[in-house]
């Protein structure tokens, strides 16, 4: 087994359970199975190995107003029916409701319950499921219900990671909310990952050495320079809803934080914002290179990538032969420090007292990455931006150019989509067929999209030598 997982490992939300061989069905309020139990809209599965810390926690989040209720159903659907348990817990915005419930190991009966939100507990509720043991598949249904107790409310249930387990093709719709207020409708058509993983944040794949810089490419699952699948997220996890997002939800809502054990105000349906750069400054530091120093700045209303551009010959043109471009990540509105080693692009130290210009550029707002791990078959991906600049934009970006075709009997038609490819027609783009060694098998495939932006701030460093203090704007 490699350091990620082999096809024998499965965990998380299972859209199609291998044990039940069910087809995926899209319903008005979410994702559903055509079963005799109409409430079951999802499945949960795990195959425990030594590679995973036990228990595995799977979460479903539900927004409720006063008088509305959370309805849940959980059922063991396959695997070792006589061994290994699932323990689930319910949390209101004020803390745990009741106590942990253990589903008996040997039962396949549906465990069900309904909890109603009061004025004090309106907000984001959490269903936490702890899974134990090997080769077990669990199905679950989590819904927001209207005050009448029978009407489901769409666009209220989300998660942060999806681990599909399936043995046939499925069309998976996702509705993604970002912390900057940008929304994207995503369709993963003809998807069969067998045991795979989906996540969405602002960075996608990053290196082990630098969590805050997107690699903007796909990678082999055995690539030791890429952060492992347990550590892929370096930004803020986007919220992946299973039906069209309820836009009447508030910008923020109270939620119980399971780490700090207190109520927090969690972002939910934020207003659309664009990046703002401020407080750019340069401070020289002592060292072997006389122009080495630190650039500090702030970027508000943005999580994602930014770039420090250095016009080192002060000719007013960025991108010259000896100029530098230093990418960095933005995780929050706090002060960011970007070190500068005092070297030009040619590797030589700048002379003491050099005059240079520096500019911070944020040209991608609402950037969203969809990282797919170990996906065997995919007809294509379609994405549509539903808020922000150029609403309706369907461009999708990827870069598989470094992945080898050797030994692969299904190849994605366009390996380098880094210039952007229209995904709006047919089944979408960046797909591949079946076979015995498929394009996405045992690979980390990254797709991304963004809205344009042009947030900048510039300063000039004039005749600044080491220990000469700070220059700012």
Short mmCIF file of N, CA and C in Angstrom, two decimals, residues 76-188:
data_model
loop_
_atom_site.label_atom_id
_atom_site.label_comp_id
_atom_site.label_asym_id
_atom_site.label_seq_id
_atom_site.Cartn_x
_atom_site.Cartn_y
_atom_site.Cartn_z
N UNK A 76 -26.84 0.29 9.11
CA UNK A 76 -25.73 -0.52 8.62
C UNK A 76 -26.16 -1.21 7.34
N UNK A 77 -25.34 -1.05 6.28
CA UNK A 77 -25.79 -1.47 4.96
C UNK A 77 -24.97 -2.60 4.37
N UNK A 78 -23.85 -2.97 4.97
CA UNK A 78 -23.07 -4.05 4.40
C UNK A 78 -21.76 -4.22 5.13
N UNK A 79 -21.01 -5.21 4.69
CA UNK A 79 -19.73 -5.50 5.32
C UNK A 79 -19.90 -6.49 6.45
N UNK A 80 -19.07 -6.36 7.49
CA UNK A 80 -19.10 -7.26 8.63
C UNK A 80 -20.29 -6.90 9.52
N UNK A 81 -21.43 -7.47 9.26
CA UNK A 81 -22.63 -7.11 10.00
C UNK A 81 -22.52 -7.48 11.48
N UNK A 82 -21.74 -8.49 11.80
CA UNK A 82 -21.66 -8.94 13.17
C UNK A 82 -20.57 -8.30 14.00
N UNK A 83 -19.87 -7.31 13.46
CA UNK A 83 -18.79 -6.70 14.24
C UNK A 83 -18.67 -5.22 13.89
N UNK A 84 -18.08 -4.49 14.80
CA UNK A 84 -17.74 -3.08 14.63
C UNK A 84 -18.98 -2.18 14.68
N UNK A 85 -18.84 -1.11 15.44
CA UNK A 85 -19.98 -0.27 15.75
C UNK A 85 -19.85 1.09 15.11
N UNK A 86 -20.95 1.82 15.13
CA UNK A 86 -20.96 3.24 14.80
C UNK A 86 -21.55 3.98 15.99
N UNK A 87 -20.88 5.03 16.41
CA UNK A 87 -21.37 5.86 17.50
C UNK A 87 -21.69 7.24 16.93
N UNK A 88 -22.90 7.71 17.17
CA UNK A 88 -23.25 9.02 16.64
C UNK A 88 -23.66 9.96 17.77
N UNK A 89 -23.48 11.25 17.51
CA UNK A 89 -23.80 12.29 18.48
C UNK A 89 -24.46 13.44 17.75
N UNK A 90 -25.36 14.14 18.42
CA UNK A 90 -26.05 15.29 17.88
C UNK A 90 -25.66 16.53 18.68
N UNK A 91 -25.33 17.60 17.98
CA UNK A 91 -24.95 18.84 18.66
C UNK A 91 -25.80 20.00 18.15
N UNK A 92 -26.40 20.71 19.08
CA UNK A 92 -27.05 21.98 18.75
C UNK A 92 -25.99 23.08 18.87
N UNK A 93 -26.33 24.32 18.54
CA UNK A 93 -25.34 25.40 18.72
C UNK A 93 -24.93 25.61 20.18
N UNK A 94 -25.65 25.00 21.13
CA UNK A 94 -25.31 25.16 22.54
C UNK A 94 -24.55 23.97 23.10
N UNK A 95 -24.33 22.93 22.30
CA UNK A 95 -23.60 21.76 22.78
C UNK A 95 -24.33 20.47 22.48
N UNK A 96 -23.83 19.39 23.05
CA UNK A 96 -24.38 18.08 22.73
C UNK A 96 -25.80 17.93 23.24
N UNK A 97 -26.64 17.31 22.39
CA UNK A 97 -28.02 17.01 22.76
C UNK A 97 -28.08 15.54 23.15
N UNK A 98 -28.41 15.27 24.42
CA UNK A 98 -28.43 13.89 24.89
C UNK A 98 -27.01 13.35 25.03
N UNK A 99 -26.87 12.06 24.81
CA UNK A 99 -25.58 11.39 24.95
C UNK A 99 -25.25 10.64 23.67
N UNK A 100 -24.01 10.15 23.59
CA UNK A 100 -23.60 9.34 22.45
C UNK A 100 -24.50 8.11 22.33
N UNK A 101 -24.80 7.73 21.10
CA UNK A 101 -25.62 6.55 20.84
C UNK A 101 -24.80 5.55 20.05
N UNK A 102 -24.72 4.32 20.54
CA UNK A 102 -24.01 3.26 19.84
C UNK A 102 -25.00 2.38 19.11
N UNK A 103 -24.81 2.24 17.81
CA UNK A 103 -25.66 1.33 17.04
C UNK A 103 -25.13 -0.08 17.25
N UNK A 104 -25.97 -1.01 17.69
CA UNK A 104 -25.50 -2.38 17.93
C UNK A 104 -24.81 -2.97 16.70
N UNK A 105 -23.76 -3.72 16.97
CA UNK A 105 -22.94 -4.23 15.88
C UNK A 105 -23.70 -5.10 14.90
N UNK A 106 -24.59 -5.92 15.39
CA UNK A 106 -25.17 -6.96 14.55
C UNK A 106 -26.53 -6.59 13.97
N UNK A 107 -26.94 -5.34 14.06
CA UNK A 107 -28.26 -4.98 13.57
C UNK A 107 -28.17 -4.20 12.27
N UNK A 108 -29.17 -4.39 11.41
CA UNK A 108 -29.29 -3.58 10.22
C UNK A 108 -30.53 -2.70 10.28
N UNK A 109 -31.14 -2.64 11.47
CA UNK A 109 -32.33 -1.81 11.64
C UNK A 109 -31.98 -0.33 11.52
N UNK A 110 -32.92 0.45 11.03
CA UNK A 110 -32.70 1.88 10.87
C UNK A 110 -32.79 2.57 12.23
N UNK A 111 -31.78 3.34 12.56
CA UNK A 111 -31.80 4.17 13.76
C UNK A 111 -32.26 5.56 13.32
N UNK A 112 -33.32 6.08 13.94
CA UNK A 112 -33.88 7.34 13.47
C UNK A 112 -34.19 8.25 14.64
N UNK A 113 -34.26 9.55 14.35
CA UNK A 113 -34.59 10.51 15.39
C UNK A 113 -34.89 11.87 14.79
N UNK A 114 -35.58 12.70 15.56
CA UNK A 114 -35.91 14.05 15.16
C UNK A 114 -35.68 14.98 16.34
N UNK A 115 -35.00 16.09 16.08
CA UNK A 115 -34.74 17.09 17.12
C UNK A 115 -35.18 18.44 16.59
N UNK A 116 -35.95 19.20 17.38
CA UNK A 116 -36.49 20.47 16.93
C UNK A 116 -35.71 21.63 17.54
N UNK A 117 -35.42 22.63 16.70
CA UNK A 117 -34.68 23.81 17.15
C UNK A 117 -35.61 24.78 17.85
N UNK A 118 -35.17 25.32 18.96
CA UNK A 118 -35.89 26.38 19.67
C UNK A 118 -35.29 27.72 19.30
N UNK A 119 -35.81 28.80 19.88
CA UNK A 119 -35.24 30.11 19.63
C UNK A 119 -33.78 30.16 20.06
N UNK A 120 -33.46 29.43 21.15
CA UNK A 120 -32.11 29.44 21.68
C UNK A 120 -31.16 28.54 20.89
N UNK A 121 -31.70 27.56 20.18
CA UNK A 121 -30.83 26.60 19.48
C UNK A 121 -30.94 26.70 17.97
N UNK A 122 -31.52 27.78 17.45
CA UNK A 122 -31.51 27.99 16.00
C UNK A 122 -30.07 28.24 15.55
N UNK A 123 -29.69 27.68 14.43
CA UNK A 123 -28.32 27.82 13.95
C UNK A 123 -27.88 26.55 13.24
N UNK A 124 -26.59 26.26 13.29
CA UNK A 124 -26.03 25.10 12.60
C UNK A 124 -25.95 23.93 13.57
N UNK A 125 -26.63 22.86 13.24
CA UNK A 125 -26.59 21.63 14.01
C UNK A 125 -25.59 20.67 13.36
N UNK A 126 -25.06 19.76 14.16
CA UNK A 126 -24.04 18.83 13.68
C UNK A 126 -24.45 17.40 14.00
N UNK A 127 -24.35 16.53 13.01
CA UNK A 127 -24.46 15.09 13.24
C UNK A 127 -23.05 14.53 13.09
N UNK A 128 -22.51 14.03 14.16
CA UNK A 128 -21.15 13.48 14.18
C UNK A 128 -21.24 11.97 14.26
N UNK A 129 -20.59 11.29 13.33
CA UNK A 129 -20.61 9.83 13.31
C UNK A 129 -19.19 9.30 13.43
N UNK A 130 -18.95 8.50 14.46
CA UNK A 130 -17.65 7.87 14.68
C UNK A 130 -17.72 6.43 14.18
N UNK A 131 -16.83 6.10 13.25
CA UNK A 131 -16.84 4.77 12.67
C UNK A 131 -15.64 3.96 13.15
N UNK A 132 -15.89 2.69 13.40
CA UNK A 132 -14.85 1.79 13.87
C UNK A 132 -14.81 0.55 12.99
N UNK A 133 -13.64 -0.06 12.89
CA UNK A 133 -13.54 -1.39 12.30
C UNK A 133 -13.39 -1.42 10.80
N UNK A 134 -13.31 -2.63 10.28
CA UNK A 134 -12.99 -2.87 8.88
C UNK A 134 -14.22 -3.26 8.06
N UNK A 135 -14.20 -2.87 6.80
CA UNK A 135 -15.15 -3.34 5.79
C UNK A 135 -16.59 -3.17 6.25
N UNK A 136 -16.95 -1.95 6.61
CA UNK A 136 -18.31 -1.67 7.02
C UNK A 136 -18.87 -0.52 6.20
N UNK A 137 -20.13 -0.64 5.80
CA UNK A 137 -20.81 0.40 5.05
C UNK A 137 -22.03 0.84 5.83
N UNK A 138 -22.13 2.13 6.01
CA UNK A 138 -23.25 2.69 6.75
C UNK A 138 -23.97 3.67 5.84
N UNK A 139 -25.29 3.62 5.87
CA UNK A 139 -26.09 4.57 5.12
C UNK A 139 -26.70 5.56 6.10
N UNK A 140 -26.80 6.82 5.68
CA UNK A 140 -27.43 7.78 6.57
C UNK A 140 -28.22 8.81 5.78
N UNK A 141 -29.18 9.41 6.45
CA UNK A 141 -30.01 10.46 5.89
C UNK A 141 -30.06 11.58 6.92
N UNK A 142 -29.74 12.79 6.51
CA UNK A 142 -29.82 13.96 7.39
C UNK A 142 -30.56 15.04 6.62
N UNK A 143 -31.62 15.56 7.20
CA UNK A 143 -32.45 16.56 6.53
C UNK A 143 -32.86 17.67 7.47
N UNK A 144 -33.09 18.86 6.90
CA UNK A 144 -33.78 19.94 7.60
C UNK A 144 -35.25 19.83 7.25
N UNK A 145 -36.11 19.84 8.27
CA UNK A 145 -37.54 19.67 8.07
C UNK A 145 -38.26 20.95 8.48
N UNK A 146 -39.29 21.31 7.70
CA UNK A 146 -40.10 22.48 8.02
C UNK A 146 -40.89 22.25 9.30
N UNK A 147 -41.53 23.31 9.78
CA UNK A 147 -42.26 23.23 11.05
C UNK A 147 -43.41 22.23 11.00
N UNK A 148 -43.88 21.89 9.78
CA UNK A 148 -44.97 20.90 9.68
C UNK A 148 -44.48 19.48 9.93
N UNK A 149 -43.16 19.30 9.97
CA UNK A 149 -42.60 18.00 10.29
C UNK A 149 -42.52 17.04 9.13
N UNK A 150 -43.03 17.41 7.95
CA UNK A 150 -43.04 16.48 6.82
C UNK A 150 -42.36 17.04 5.58
N UNK A 151 -42.21 18.34 5.48
CA UNK A 151 -41.63 18.96 4.29
C UNK A 151 -40.13 19.16 4.46
N UNK A 152 -39.36 18.57 3.55
CA UNK A 152 -37.92 18.77 3.59
C UNK A 152 -37.56 20.14 3.02
N UNK A 153 -36.54 20.75 3.60
CA UNK A 153 -36.07 22.06 3.15
C UNK A 153 -34.75 21.85 2.43
N UNK A 154 -34.69 22.11 1.15
CA UNK A 154 -33.47 21.90 0.38
C UNK A 154 -32.42 22.95 0.66
N UNK A 155 -31.18 22.62 0.34
CA UNK A 155 -30.10 23.58 0.43
C UNK A 155 -29.67 23.94 1.83
N UNK A 156 -29.92 23.06 2.79
CA UNK A 156 -29.56 23.33 4.18
C UNK A 156 -28.51 22.37 4.73
N UNK A 157 -28.21 21.29 4.02
CA UNK A 157 -27.30 20.26 4.53
C UNK A 157 -25.99 20.31 3.74
N UNK A 158 -24.86 20.34 4.46
CA UNK A 158 -23.57 20.38 3.79
C UNK A 158 -22.55 19.54 4.54
N UNK A 159 -21.43 19.31 3.88
CA UNK A 159 -20.30 18.64 4.52
C UNK A 159 -19.03 19.28 4.00
N UNK A 160 -17.88 18.84 4.52
CA UNK A 160 -16.60 19.42 4.10
C UNK A 160 -15.72 18.44 3.34
N UNK A 161 -15.96 17.14 3.50
CA UNK A 161 -15.24 16.11 2.76
C UNK A 161 -16.23 15.05 2.30
N UNK A 162 -15.99 14.46 1.15
CA UNK A 162 -16.85 13.40 0.64
C UNK A 162 -15.96 12.22 0.26
N UNK A 163 -16.33 11.03 0.72
CA UNK A 163 -15.57 9.82 0.43
C UNK A 163 -16.49 8.81 -0.25
N UNK A 164 -16.74 8.93 -1.55
CA UNK A 164 -17.68 8.02 -2.21
C UNK A 164 -17.15 6.58 -2.25
N UNK A 165 -18.06 5.65 -2.07
CA UNK A 165 -17.78 4.23 -2.29
C UNK A 165 -18.82 3.73 -3.28
N UNK A 166 -18.40 3.18 -4.41
CA UNK A 166 -19.36 2.84 -5.43
C UNK A 166 -18.82 1.73 -6.34
N UNK A 167 -19.75 1.07 -7.06
CA UNK A 167 -19.34 0.07 -8.03
C UNK A 167 -20.00 0.30 -9.38
N UNK A 168 -20.58 1.50 -9.58
CA UNK A 168 -21.12 1.84 -10.89
C UNK A 168 -21.06 3.36 -11.06
N UNK A 169 -21.41 3.83 -12.24
CA UNK A 169 -21.30 5.25 -12.54
C UNK A 169 -22.40 6.04 -11.85
N UNK A 170 -22.07 7.28 -11.49
CA UNK A 170 -23.05 8.17 -10.87
C UNK A 170 -22.79 9.60 -11.33
N UNK A 171 -23.84 10.39 -11.45
CA UNK A 171 -23.72 11.82 -11.68
C UNK A 171 -23.88 12.52 -10.33
N UNK A 172 -22.85 13.19 -9.89
CA UNK A 172 -22.83 13.78 -8.55
C UNK A 172 -22.92 15.30 -8.66
N UNK A 173 -24.04 15.90 -8.21
CA UNK A 173 -24.13 17.36 -8.20
C UNK A 173 -23.68 17.92 -6.86
N UNK A 174 -22.92 18.99 -6.89
CA UNK A 174 -22.49 19.68 -5.68
C UNK A 174 -22.73 21.17 -5.86
N UNK A 175 -23.08 21.82 -4.75
CA UNK A 175 -23.33 23.25 -4.76
C UNK A 175 -22.42 23.85 -3.69
N UNK A 176 -21.43 24.61 -4.12
CA UNK A 176 -20.31 24.96 -3.25
C UNK A 176 -20.37 26.42 -2.84
N UNK A 177 -20.28 26.65 -1.54
CA UNK A 177 -20.23 28.00 -0.98
C UNK A 177 -18.83 28.27 -0.46
N UNK A 178 -18.24 29.41 -0.86
CA UNK A 178 -16.91 29.80 -0.39
C UNK A 178 -17.03 30.86 0.69
N UNK A 179 -16.00 31.06 1.49
CA UNK A 179 -16.07 32.08 2.55
C UNK A 179 -16.11 33.50 2.02
N UNK A 180 -15.77 33.72 0.74
CA UNK A 180 -15.83 35.05 0.14
C UNK A 180 -17.18 35.36 -0.49
N UNK A 181 -18.12 34.43 -0.39
CA UNK A 181 -19.44 34.64 -0.95
C UNK A 181 -19.60 34.17 -2.38
N UNK A 182 -18.54 33.65 -2.99
CA UNK A 182 -18.64 33.10 -4.33
C UNK A 182 -19.27 31.70 -4.26
N UNK A 183 -20.14 31.42 -5.21
CA UNK A 183 -20.78 30.10 -5.27
C UNK A 183 -20.54 29.47 -6.63
N UNK A 184 -20.45 28.15 -6.60
CA UNK A 184 -20.23 27.38 -7.83
C UNK A 184 -21.15 26.17 -7.84
N UNK A 185 -21.79 25.92 -8.97
CA UNK A 185 -22.52 24.68 -9.17
C UNK A 185 -21.59 23.72 -9.93
N UNK A 186 -21.43 22.53 -9.39
CA UNK A 186 -20.48 21.56 -9.96
C UNK A 186 -21.23 20.26 -10.26
N UNK A 187 -20.94 19.69 -11.41
CA UNK A 187 -21.48 18.37 -11.77
C UNK A 187 -20.32 17.45 -12.11
N UNK A 188 -20.19 16.38 -11.35
CA UNK A 188 -19.21 15.33 -11.65
C UNK A 188 -19.98 14.22 -12.36
#
